[in-house]
C-alpha atoms as a PDB file:
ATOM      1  CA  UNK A   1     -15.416 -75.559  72.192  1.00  0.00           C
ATOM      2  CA  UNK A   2     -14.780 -73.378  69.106  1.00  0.00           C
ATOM      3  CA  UNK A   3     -12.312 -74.617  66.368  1.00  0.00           C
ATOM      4  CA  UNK A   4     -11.506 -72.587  62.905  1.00  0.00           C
ATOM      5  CA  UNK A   5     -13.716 -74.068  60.055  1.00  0.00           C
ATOM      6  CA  UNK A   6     -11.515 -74.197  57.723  1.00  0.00           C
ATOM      7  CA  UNK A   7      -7.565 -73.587  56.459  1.00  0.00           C
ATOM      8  CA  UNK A   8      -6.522 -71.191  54.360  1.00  0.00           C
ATOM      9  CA  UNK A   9      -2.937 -71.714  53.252  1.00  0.00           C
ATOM     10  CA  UNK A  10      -1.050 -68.039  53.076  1.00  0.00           C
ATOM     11  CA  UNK A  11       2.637 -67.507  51.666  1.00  0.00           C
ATOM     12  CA  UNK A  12       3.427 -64.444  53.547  1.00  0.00           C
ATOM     13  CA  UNK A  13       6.825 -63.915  55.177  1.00  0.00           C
ATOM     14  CA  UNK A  14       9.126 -62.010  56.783  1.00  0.00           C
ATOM     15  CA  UNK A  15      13.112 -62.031  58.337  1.00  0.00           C
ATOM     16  CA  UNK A  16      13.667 -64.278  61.512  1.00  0.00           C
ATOM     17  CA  UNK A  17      17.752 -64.142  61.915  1.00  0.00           C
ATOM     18  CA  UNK A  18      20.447 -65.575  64.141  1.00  0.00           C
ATOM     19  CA  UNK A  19      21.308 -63.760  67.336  1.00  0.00           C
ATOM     20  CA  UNK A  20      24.547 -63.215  69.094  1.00  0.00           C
ATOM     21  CA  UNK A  21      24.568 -64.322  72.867  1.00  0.00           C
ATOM     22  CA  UNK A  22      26.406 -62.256  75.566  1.00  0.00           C
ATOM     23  CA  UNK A  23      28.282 -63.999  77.818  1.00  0.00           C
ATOM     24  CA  UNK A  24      30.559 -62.937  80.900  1.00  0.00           C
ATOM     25  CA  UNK A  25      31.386 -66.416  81.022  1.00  0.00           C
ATOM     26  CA  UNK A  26      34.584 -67.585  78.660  1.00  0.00           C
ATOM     27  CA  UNK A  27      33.585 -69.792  75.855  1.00  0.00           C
ATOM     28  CA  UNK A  28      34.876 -73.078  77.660  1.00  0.00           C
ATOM     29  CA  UNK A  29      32.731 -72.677  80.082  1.00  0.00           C
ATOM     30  CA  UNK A  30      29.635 -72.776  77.857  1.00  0.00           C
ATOM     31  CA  UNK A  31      30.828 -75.494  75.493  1.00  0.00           C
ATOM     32  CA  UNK A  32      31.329 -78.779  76.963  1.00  0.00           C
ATOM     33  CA  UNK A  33      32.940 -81.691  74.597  1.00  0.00           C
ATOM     34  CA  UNK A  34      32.943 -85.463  75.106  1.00  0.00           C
ATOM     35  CA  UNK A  35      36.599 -87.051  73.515  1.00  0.00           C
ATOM     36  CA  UNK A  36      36.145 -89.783  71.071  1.00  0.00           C
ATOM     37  CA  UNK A  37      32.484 -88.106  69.904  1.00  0.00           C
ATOM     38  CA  UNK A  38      31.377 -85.508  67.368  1.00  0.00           C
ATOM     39  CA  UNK A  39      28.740 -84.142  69.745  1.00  0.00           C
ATOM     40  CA  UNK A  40      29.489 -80.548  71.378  1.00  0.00           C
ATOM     41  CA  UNK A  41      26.819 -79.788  73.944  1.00  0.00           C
ATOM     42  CA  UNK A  42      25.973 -76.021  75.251  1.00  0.00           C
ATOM     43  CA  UNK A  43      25.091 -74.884  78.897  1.00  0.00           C
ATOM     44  CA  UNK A  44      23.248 -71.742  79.339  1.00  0.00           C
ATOM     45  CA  UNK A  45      22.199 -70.172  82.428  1.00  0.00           C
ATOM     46  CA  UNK A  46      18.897 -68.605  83.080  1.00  0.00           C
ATOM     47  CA  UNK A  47      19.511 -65.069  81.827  1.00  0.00           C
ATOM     48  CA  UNK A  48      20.526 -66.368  78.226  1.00  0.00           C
ATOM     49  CA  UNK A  49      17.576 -69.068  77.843  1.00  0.00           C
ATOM     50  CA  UNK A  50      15.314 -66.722  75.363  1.00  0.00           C
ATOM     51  CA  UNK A  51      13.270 -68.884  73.129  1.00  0.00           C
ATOM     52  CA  UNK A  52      15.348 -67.054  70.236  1.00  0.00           C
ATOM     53  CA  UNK A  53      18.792 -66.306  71.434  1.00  0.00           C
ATOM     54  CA  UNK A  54      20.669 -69.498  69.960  1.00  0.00           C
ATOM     55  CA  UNK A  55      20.744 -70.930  66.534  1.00  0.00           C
ATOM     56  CA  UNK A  56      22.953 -74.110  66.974  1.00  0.00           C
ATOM     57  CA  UNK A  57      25.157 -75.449  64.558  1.00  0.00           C
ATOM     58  CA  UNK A  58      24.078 -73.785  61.196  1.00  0.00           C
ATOM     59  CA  UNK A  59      24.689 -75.954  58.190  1.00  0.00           C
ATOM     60  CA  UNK A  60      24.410 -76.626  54.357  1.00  0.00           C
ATOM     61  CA  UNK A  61      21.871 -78.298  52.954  1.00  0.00           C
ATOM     62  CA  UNK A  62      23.584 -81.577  52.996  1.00  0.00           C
ATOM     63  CA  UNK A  63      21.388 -84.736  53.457  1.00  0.00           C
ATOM     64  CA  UNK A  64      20.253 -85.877  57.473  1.00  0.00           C
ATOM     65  CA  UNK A  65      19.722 -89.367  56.875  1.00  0.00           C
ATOM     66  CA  UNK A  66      19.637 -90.361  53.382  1.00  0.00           C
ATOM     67  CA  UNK A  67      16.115 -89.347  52.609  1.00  0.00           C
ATOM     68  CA  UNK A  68      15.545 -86.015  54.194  1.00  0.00           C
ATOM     69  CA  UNK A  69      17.519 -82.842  54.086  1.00  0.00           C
ATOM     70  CA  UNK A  70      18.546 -80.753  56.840  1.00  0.00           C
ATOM     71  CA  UNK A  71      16.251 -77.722  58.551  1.00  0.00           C
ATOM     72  CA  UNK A  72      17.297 -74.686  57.896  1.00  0.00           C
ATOM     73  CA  UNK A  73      16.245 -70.822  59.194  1.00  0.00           C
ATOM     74  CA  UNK A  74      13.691 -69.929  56.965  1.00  0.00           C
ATOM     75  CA  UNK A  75      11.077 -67.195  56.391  1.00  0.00           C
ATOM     76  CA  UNK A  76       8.181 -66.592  58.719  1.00  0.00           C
ATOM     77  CA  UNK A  77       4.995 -65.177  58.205  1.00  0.00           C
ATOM     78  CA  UNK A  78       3.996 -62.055  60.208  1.00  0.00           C
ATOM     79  CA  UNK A  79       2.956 -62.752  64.129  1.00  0.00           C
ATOM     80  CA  UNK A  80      -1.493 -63.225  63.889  1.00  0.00           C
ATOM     81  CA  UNK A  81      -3.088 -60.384  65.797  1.00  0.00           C
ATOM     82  CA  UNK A  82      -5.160 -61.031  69.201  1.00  0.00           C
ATOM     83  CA  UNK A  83      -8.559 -59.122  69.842  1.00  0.00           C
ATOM     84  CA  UNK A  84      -7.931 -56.190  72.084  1.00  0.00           C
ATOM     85  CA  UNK A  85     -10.440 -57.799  74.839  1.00  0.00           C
ATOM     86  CA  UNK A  86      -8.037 -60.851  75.219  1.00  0.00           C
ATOM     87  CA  UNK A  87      -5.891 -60.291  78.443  1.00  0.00           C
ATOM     88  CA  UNK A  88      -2.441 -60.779  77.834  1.00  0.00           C
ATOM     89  CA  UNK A  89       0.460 -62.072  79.869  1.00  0.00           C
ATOM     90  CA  UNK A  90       2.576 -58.984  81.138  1.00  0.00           C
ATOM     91  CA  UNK A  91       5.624 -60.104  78.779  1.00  0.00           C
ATOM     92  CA  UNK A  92       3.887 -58.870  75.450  1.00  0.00           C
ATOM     93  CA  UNK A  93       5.492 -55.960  74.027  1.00  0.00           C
ATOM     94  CA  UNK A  94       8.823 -56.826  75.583  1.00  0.00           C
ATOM     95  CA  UNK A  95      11.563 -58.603  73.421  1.00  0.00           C
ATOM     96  CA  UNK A  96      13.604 -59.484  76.528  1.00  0.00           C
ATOM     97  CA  UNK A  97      13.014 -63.005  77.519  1.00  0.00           C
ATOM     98  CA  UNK A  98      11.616 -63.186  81.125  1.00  0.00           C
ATOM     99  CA  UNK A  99      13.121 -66.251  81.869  1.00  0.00           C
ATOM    100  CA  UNK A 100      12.290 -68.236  85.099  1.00  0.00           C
ATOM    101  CA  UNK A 101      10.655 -66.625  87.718  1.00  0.00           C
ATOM    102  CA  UNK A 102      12.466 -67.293  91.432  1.00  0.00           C
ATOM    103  CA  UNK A 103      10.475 -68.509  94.314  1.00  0.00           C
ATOM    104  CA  UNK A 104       7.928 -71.341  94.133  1.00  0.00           C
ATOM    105  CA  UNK A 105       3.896 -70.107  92.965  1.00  0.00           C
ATOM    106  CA  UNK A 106       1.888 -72.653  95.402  1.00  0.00           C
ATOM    107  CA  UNK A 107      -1.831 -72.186  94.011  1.00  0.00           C
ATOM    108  CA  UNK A 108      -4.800 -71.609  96.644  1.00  0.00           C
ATOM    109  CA  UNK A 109      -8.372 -72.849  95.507  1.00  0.00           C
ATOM    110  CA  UNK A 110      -9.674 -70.532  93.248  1.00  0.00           C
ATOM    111  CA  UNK A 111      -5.710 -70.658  91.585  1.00  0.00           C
ATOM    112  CA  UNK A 112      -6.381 -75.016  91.089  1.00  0.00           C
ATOM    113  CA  UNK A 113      -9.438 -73.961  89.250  1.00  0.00           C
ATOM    114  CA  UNK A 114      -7.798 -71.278  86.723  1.00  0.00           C
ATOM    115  CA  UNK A 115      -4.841 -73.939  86.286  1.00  0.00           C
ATOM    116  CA  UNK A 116      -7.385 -76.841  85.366  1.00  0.00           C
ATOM    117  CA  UNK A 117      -9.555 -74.547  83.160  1.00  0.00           C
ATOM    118  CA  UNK A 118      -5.988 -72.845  81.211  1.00  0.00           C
ATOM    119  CA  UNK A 119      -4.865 -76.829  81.052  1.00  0.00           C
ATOM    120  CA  UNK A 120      -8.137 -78.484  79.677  1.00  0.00           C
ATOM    121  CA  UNK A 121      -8.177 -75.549  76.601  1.00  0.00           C
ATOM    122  CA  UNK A 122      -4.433 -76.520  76.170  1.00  0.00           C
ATOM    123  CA  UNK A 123      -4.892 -80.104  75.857  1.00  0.00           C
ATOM    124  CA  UNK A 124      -8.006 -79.663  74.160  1.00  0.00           C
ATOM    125  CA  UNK A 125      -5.926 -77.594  71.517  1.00  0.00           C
ATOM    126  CA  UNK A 126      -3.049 -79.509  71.856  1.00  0.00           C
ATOM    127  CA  UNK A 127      -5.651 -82.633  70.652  1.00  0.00           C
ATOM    128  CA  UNK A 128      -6.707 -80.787  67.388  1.00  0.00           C
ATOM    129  CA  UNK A 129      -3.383 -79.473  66.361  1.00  0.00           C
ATOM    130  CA  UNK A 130      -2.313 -83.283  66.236  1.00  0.00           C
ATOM    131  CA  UNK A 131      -5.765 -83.736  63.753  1.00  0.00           C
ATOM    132  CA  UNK A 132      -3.822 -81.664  61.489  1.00  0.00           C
ATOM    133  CA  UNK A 133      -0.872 -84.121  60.990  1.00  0.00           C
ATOM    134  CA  UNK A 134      -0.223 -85.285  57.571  1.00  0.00           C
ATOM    135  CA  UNK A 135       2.486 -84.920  54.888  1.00  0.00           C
ATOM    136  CA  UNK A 136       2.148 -81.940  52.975  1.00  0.00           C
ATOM    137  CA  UNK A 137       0.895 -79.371  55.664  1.00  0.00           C
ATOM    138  CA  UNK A 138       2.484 -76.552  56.668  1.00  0.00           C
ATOM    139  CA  UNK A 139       3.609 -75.852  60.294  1.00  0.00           C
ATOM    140  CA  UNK A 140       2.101 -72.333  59.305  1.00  0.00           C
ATOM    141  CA  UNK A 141      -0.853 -73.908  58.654  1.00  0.00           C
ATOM    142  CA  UNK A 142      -1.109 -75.193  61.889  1.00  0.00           C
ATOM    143  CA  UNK A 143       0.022 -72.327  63.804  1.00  0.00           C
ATOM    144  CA  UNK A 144      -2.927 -70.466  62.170  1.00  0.00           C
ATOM    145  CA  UNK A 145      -5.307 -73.252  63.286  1.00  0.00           C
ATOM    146  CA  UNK A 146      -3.748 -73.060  66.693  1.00  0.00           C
ATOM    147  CA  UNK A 147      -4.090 -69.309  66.845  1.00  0.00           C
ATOM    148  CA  UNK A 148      -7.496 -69.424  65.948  1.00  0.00           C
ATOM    149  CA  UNK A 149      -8.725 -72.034  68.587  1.00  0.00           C
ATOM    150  CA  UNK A 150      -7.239 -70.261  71.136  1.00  0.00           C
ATOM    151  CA  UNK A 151      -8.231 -66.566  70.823  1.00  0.00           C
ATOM    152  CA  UNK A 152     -12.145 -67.791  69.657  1.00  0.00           C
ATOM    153  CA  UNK A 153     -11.898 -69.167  73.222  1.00  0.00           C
ATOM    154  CA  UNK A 154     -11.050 -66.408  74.776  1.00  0.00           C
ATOM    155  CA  UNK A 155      -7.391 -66.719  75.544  1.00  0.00           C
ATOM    156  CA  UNK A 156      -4.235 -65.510  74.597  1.00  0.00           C
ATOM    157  CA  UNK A 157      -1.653 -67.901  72.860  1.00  0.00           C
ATOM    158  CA  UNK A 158       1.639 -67.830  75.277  1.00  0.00           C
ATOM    159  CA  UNK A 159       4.239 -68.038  72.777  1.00  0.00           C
ATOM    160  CA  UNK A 160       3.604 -65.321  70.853  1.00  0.00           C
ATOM    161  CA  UNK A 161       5.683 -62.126  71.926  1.00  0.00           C
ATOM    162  CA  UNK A 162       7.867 -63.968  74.722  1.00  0.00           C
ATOM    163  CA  UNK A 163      11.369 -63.054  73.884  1.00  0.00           C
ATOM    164  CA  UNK A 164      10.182 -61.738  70.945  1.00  0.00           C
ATOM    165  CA  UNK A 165       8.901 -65.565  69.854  1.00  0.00           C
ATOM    166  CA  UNK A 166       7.016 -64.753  66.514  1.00  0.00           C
ATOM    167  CA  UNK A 167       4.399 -67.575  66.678  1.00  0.00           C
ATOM    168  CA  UNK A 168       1.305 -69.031  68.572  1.00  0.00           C
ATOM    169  CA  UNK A 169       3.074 -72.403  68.644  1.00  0.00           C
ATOM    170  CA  UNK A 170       5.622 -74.845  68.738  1.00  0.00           C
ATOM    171  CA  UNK A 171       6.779 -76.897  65.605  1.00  0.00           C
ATOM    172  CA  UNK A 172       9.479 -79.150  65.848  1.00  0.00           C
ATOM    173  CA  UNK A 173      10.169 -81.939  63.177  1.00  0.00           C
ATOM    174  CA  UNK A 174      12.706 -84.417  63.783  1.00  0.00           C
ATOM    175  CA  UNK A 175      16.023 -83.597  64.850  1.00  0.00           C
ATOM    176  CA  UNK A 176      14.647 -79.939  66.128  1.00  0.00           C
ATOM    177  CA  UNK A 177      14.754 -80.625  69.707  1.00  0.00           C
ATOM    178  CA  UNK A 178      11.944 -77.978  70.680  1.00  0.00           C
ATOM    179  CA  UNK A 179      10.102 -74.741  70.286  1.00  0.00           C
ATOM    180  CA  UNK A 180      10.864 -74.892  66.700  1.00  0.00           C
ATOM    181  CA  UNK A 181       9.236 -71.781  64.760  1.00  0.00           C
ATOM    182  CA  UNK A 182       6.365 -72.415  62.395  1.00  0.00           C
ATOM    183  CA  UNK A 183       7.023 -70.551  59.352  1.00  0.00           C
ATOM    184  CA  UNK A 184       5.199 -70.618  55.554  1.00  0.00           C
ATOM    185  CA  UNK A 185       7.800 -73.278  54.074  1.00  0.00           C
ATOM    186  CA  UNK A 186       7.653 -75.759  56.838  1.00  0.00           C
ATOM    187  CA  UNK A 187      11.165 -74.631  58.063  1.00  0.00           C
ATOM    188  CA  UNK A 188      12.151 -75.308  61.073  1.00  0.00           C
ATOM    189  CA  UNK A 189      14.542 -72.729  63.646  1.00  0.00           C
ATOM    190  CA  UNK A 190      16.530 -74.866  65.920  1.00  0.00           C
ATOM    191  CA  UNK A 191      16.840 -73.327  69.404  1.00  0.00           C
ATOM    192  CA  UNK A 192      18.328 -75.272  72.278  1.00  0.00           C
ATOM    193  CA  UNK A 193      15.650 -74.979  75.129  1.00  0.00           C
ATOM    194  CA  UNK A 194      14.157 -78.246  75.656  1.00  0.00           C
ATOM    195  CA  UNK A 195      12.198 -79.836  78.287  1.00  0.00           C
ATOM    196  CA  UNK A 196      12.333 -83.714  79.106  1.00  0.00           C
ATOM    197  CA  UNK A 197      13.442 -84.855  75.448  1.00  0.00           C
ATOM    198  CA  UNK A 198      15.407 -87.830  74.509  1.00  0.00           C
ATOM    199  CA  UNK A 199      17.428 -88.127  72.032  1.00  0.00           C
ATOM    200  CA  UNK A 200      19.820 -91.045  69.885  1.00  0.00           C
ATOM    201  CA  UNK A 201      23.066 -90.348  70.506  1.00  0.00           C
ATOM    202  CA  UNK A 202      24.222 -91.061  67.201  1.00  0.00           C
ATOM    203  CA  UNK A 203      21.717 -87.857  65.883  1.00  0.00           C
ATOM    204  CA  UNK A 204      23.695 -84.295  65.654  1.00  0.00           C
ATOM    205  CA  UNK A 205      21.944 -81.212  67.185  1.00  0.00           C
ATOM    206  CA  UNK A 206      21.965 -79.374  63.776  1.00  0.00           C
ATOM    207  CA  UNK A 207      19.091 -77.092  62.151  1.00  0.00           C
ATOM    208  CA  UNK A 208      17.152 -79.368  60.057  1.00  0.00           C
ATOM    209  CA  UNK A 209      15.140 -78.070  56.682  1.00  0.00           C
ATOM    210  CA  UNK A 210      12.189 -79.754  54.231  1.00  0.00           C
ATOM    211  CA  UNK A 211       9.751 -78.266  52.117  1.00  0.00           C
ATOM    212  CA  UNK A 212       6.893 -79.392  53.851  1.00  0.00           C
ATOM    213  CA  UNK A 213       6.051 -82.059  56.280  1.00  0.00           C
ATOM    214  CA  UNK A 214       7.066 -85.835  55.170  1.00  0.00           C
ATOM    215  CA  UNK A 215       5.850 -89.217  55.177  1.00  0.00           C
ATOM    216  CA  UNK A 216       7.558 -91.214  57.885  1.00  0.00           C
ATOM    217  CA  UNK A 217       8.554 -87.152  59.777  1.00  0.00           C
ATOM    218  CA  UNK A 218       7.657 -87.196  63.746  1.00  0.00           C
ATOM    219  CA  UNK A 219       6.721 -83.257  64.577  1.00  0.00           C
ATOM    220  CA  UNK A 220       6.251 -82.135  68.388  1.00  0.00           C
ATOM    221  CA  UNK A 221       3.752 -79.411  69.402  1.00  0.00           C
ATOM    222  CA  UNK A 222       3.623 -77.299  71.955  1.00  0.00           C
ATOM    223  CA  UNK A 223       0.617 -75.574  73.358  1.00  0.00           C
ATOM    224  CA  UNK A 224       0.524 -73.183  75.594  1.00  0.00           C
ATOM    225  CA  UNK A 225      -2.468 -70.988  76.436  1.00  0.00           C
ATOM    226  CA  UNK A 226      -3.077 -67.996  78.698  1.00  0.00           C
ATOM    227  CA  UNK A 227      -6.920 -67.644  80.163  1.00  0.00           C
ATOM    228  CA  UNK A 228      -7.984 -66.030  82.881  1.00  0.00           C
ATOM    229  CA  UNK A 229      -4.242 -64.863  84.158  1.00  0.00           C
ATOM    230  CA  UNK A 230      -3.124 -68.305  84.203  1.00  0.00           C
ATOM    231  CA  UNK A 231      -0.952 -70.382  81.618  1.00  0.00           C
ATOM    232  CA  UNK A 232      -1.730 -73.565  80.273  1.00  0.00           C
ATOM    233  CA  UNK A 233       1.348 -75.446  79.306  1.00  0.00           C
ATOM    234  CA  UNK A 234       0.939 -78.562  77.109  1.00  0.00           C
ATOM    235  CA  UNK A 235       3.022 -80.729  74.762  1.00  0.00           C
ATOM    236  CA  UNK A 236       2.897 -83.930  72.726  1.00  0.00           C
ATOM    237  CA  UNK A 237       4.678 -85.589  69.337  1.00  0.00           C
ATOM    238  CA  UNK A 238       2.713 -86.988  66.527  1.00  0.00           C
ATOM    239  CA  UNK A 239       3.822 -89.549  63.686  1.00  0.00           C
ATOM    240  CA  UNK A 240       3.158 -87.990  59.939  1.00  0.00           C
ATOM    241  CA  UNK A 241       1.962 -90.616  57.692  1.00  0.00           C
ATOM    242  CA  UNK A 242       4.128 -93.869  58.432  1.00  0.00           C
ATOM    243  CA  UNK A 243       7.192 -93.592  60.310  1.00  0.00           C
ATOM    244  CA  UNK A 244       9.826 -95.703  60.878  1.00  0.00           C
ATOM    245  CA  UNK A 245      10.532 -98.204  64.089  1.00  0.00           C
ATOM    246  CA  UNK A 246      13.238 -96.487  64.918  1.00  0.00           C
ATOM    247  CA  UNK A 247      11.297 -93.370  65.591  1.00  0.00           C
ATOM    248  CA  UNK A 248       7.949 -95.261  66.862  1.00  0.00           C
ATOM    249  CA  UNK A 249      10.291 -96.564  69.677  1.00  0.00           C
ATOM    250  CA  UNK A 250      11.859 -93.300  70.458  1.00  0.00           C
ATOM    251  CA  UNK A 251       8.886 -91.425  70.864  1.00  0.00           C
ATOM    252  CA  UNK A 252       6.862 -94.242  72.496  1.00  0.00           C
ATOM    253  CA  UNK A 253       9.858 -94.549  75.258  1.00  0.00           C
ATOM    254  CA  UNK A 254       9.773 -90.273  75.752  1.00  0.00           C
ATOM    255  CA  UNK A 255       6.135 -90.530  76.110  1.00  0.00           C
ATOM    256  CA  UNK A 256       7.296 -93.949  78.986  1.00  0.00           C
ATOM    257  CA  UNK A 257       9.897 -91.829  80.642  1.00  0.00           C
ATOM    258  CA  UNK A 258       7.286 -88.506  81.053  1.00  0.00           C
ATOM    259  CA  UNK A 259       4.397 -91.078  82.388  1.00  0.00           C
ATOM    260  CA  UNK A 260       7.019 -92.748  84.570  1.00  0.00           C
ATOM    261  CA  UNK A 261       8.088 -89.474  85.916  1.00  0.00           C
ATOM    262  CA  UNK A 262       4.541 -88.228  86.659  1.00  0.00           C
ATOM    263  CA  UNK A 263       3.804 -91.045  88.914  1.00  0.00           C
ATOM    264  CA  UNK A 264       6.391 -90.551  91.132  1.00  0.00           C
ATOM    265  CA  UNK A 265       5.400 -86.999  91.869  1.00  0.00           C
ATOM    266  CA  UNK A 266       3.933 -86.196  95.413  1.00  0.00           C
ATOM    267  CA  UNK A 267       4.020 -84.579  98.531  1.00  0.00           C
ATOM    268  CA  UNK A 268       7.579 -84.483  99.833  1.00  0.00           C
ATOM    269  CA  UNK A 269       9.562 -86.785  97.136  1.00  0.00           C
ATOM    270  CA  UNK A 270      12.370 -85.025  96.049  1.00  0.00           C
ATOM    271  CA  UNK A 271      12.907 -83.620  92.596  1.00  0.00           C
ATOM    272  CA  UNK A 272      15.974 -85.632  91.870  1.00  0.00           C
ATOM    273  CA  UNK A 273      13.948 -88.843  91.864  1.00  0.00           C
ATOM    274  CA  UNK A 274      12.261 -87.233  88.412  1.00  0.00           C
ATOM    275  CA  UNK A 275      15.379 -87.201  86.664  1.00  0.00           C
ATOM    276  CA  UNK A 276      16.468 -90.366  88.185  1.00  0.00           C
ATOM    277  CA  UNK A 277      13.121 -92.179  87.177  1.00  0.00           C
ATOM    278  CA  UNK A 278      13.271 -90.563  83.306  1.00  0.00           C
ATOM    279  CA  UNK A 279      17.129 -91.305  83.160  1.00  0.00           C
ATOM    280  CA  UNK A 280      16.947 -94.873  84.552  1.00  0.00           C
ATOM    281  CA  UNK A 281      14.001 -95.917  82.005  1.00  0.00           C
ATOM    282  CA  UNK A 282      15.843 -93.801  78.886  1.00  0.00           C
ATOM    283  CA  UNK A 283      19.171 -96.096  80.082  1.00  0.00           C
ATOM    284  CA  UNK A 284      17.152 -99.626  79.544  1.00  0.00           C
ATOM    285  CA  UNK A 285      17.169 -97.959  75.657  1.00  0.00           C
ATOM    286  CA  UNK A 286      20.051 -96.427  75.357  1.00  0.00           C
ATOM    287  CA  UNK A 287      18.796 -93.376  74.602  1.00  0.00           C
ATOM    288  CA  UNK A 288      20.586 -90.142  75.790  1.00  0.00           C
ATOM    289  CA  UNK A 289      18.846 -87.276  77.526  1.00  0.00           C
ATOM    290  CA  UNK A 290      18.802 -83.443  76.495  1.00  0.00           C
ATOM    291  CA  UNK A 291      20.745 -82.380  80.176  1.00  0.00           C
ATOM    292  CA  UNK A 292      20.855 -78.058  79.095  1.00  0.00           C
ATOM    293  CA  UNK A 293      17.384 -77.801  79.494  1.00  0.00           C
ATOM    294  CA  UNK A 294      14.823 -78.341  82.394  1.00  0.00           C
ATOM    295  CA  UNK A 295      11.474 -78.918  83.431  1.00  0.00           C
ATOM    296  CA  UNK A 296       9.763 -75.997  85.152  1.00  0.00           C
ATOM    297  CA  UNK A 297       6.504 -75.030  87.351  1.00  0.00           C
ATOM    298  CA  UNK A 298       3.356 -72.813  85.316  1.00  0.00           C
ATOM    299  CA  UNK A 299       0.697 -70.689  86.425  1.00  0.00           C
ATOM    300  CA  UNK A 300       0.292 -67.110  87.011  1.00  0.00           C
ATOM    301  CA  UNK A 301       3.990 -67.200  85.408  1.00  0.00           C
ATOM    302  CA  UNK A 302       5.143 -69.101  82.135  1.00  0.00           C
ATOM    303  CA  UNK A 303       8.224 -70.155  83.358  1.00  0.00           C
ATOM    304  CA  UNK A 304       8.722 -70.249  86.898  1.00  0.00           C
ATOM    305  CA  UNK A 305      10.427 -72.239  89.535  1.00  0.00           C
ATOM    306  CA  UNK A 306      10.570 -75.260  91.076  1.00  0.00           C
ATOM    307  CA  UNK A 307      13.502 -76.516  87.773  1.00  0.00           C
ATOM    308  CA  UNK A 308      13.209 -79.854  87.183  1.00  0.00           C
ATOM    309  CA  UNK A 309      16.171 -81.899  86.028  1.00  0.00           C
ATOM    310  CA  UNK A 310      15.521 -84.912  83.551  1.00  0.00           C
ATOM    311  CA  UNK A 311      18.374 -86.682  84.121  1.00  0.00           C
ATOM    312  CA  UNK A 312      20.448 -88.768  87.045  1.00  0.00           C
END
């Protein structure tokens, strides 16, 4: 298995900027807001889940919980070029977000054995980018490490190109909820597509900002690989240097919720008893659960059906 050598730290950047989203739908209908809390959530349908459509909540710099101040859009580094041998998913070169693919992909033999070979490099990637964990690193760093491990073994890193998605991975520290952007200042791009992530109620969906990564910051990665015409789809959060109870228990109970989930899956159970099983453990906490965003099926397609709900 081939991993990069060593890490050079670059400062190169470029402009990553908000986006409008088109809707035929009124702006009620896409804003939903609880009385008696601060939280506004957002429901988007298929056609307007692009990894970069939505910036959510743009703030000031003002301080997130007394220590660490809030992520913020920042600048990005240019996207790493692939060798021209590497196949590459059909989406590349397109801006427009392909979204989720109707109709269930049910994989015959020789599909089983793509999946398992796309899913071992993911995890196998997934396992090394979590090496790289420690305050003072930069998510760019890691995306180059990423990008490296990936196209030295022959594959193509999925995120890079979908929707226009500038980066070989995922990078999302603390309040991002997912598929946050790696950039050359450790800034983090909030966009609201999540898969089964808890959250504290008490914790604003804002855009977050530090310099670099933190003592006591959690960061989730998100690996996904494309070998062999198949994806690889792969995710996991790591602890940075010592971090608090609080966010031990959080992530600990996630990770409980997606094992709980897995076990249940088989043959003929329905996919409501997934959300039921992560909702009912998340409860015993009382943690919340991300409801916009959902669970999907991988293989010759990125995103494709059957959606899974995480919650009740």
């Amino acid at each position: 298995m081939a991993v990069p050598s060593s890490l050079q730290p670059r400062l190169l950047s470029s402009f990553v900027g908000g986006r409008f989203v088109r809707s035929t739908q009124p702006v009620r209908h896409l804003f939903r807001f609880n009385p008696g809390s601060k939280h506004v959530s957002m429901q988007l349908s298929r056609s307007l889940s692009g990894l970069t459509d939505l910036l959510f909540n743009r703030r000031n710099e003002d301080v997130a919980d007394g220590k660490r101040k809030r992520l913020r859009p920042g600048k990005i580094s240019p996207c790493r070029p692939v060798p021209d041998h590497i196949l590459r998913p059909p989406y590349v070169g397109s801006r427009q977000p392909p979204g989720i693919a109707s109709g269930l992909e049910v994989h015959d033999e020789k599909g089983i054995e793509c999946m398992r070979a796309s899913g071992k490099l993911a995890a196998q990637v997934l396992e090394f980018a979590g090496t790289l964990v420690k305050p003072g690193i930069r998510t760019d760093e890691i995306d180059q490490a990423v990008h490296q491990m990936i196209i030295d073994n022959g594959a193509y890193p999925s995120p890079l190109g979908y929707g226009g998605f500038p980066k070989s991975v995922c990078t999302s520290v603390n309040e991002c909820i997912c598929h946050g952007i790696p950039d050359s200042r450790e800034l983090e791009v909030l966009t609201l597509i999540a898969l089964a992530t808890l959250y504290l109620p008490e914790f604003e969906m804002e855009v977050l900002t530090c310099l670099q990564l933190q003592d006591g910051d959690i960061i989730n990665i998100d690996v996904t690989v494309y070998l062999n015409g198949y994806h690889g789809d792969t995710s996991a959060t790591f602890f940075c240097g010592e971090v608090d109870e609080e966010a031990k228990t959080l992530v600990q109970v996630t990770k409980e919720c997606l094992d709980k989930a897995m076990s249940v899956c088989a043959p003929g159970v329905e996919f409501k008893k997934i959300g039921r099983t992560i909702n009912d453990h998340a409860d015993k906490y009382r943690y919340g659960v991300v409801r916009q965003f959902v669970g999907h099926g991988v293989g010759r397609v990125f995103h494709a059906d059957p959606v899974i709900l995480h919650f009740r």
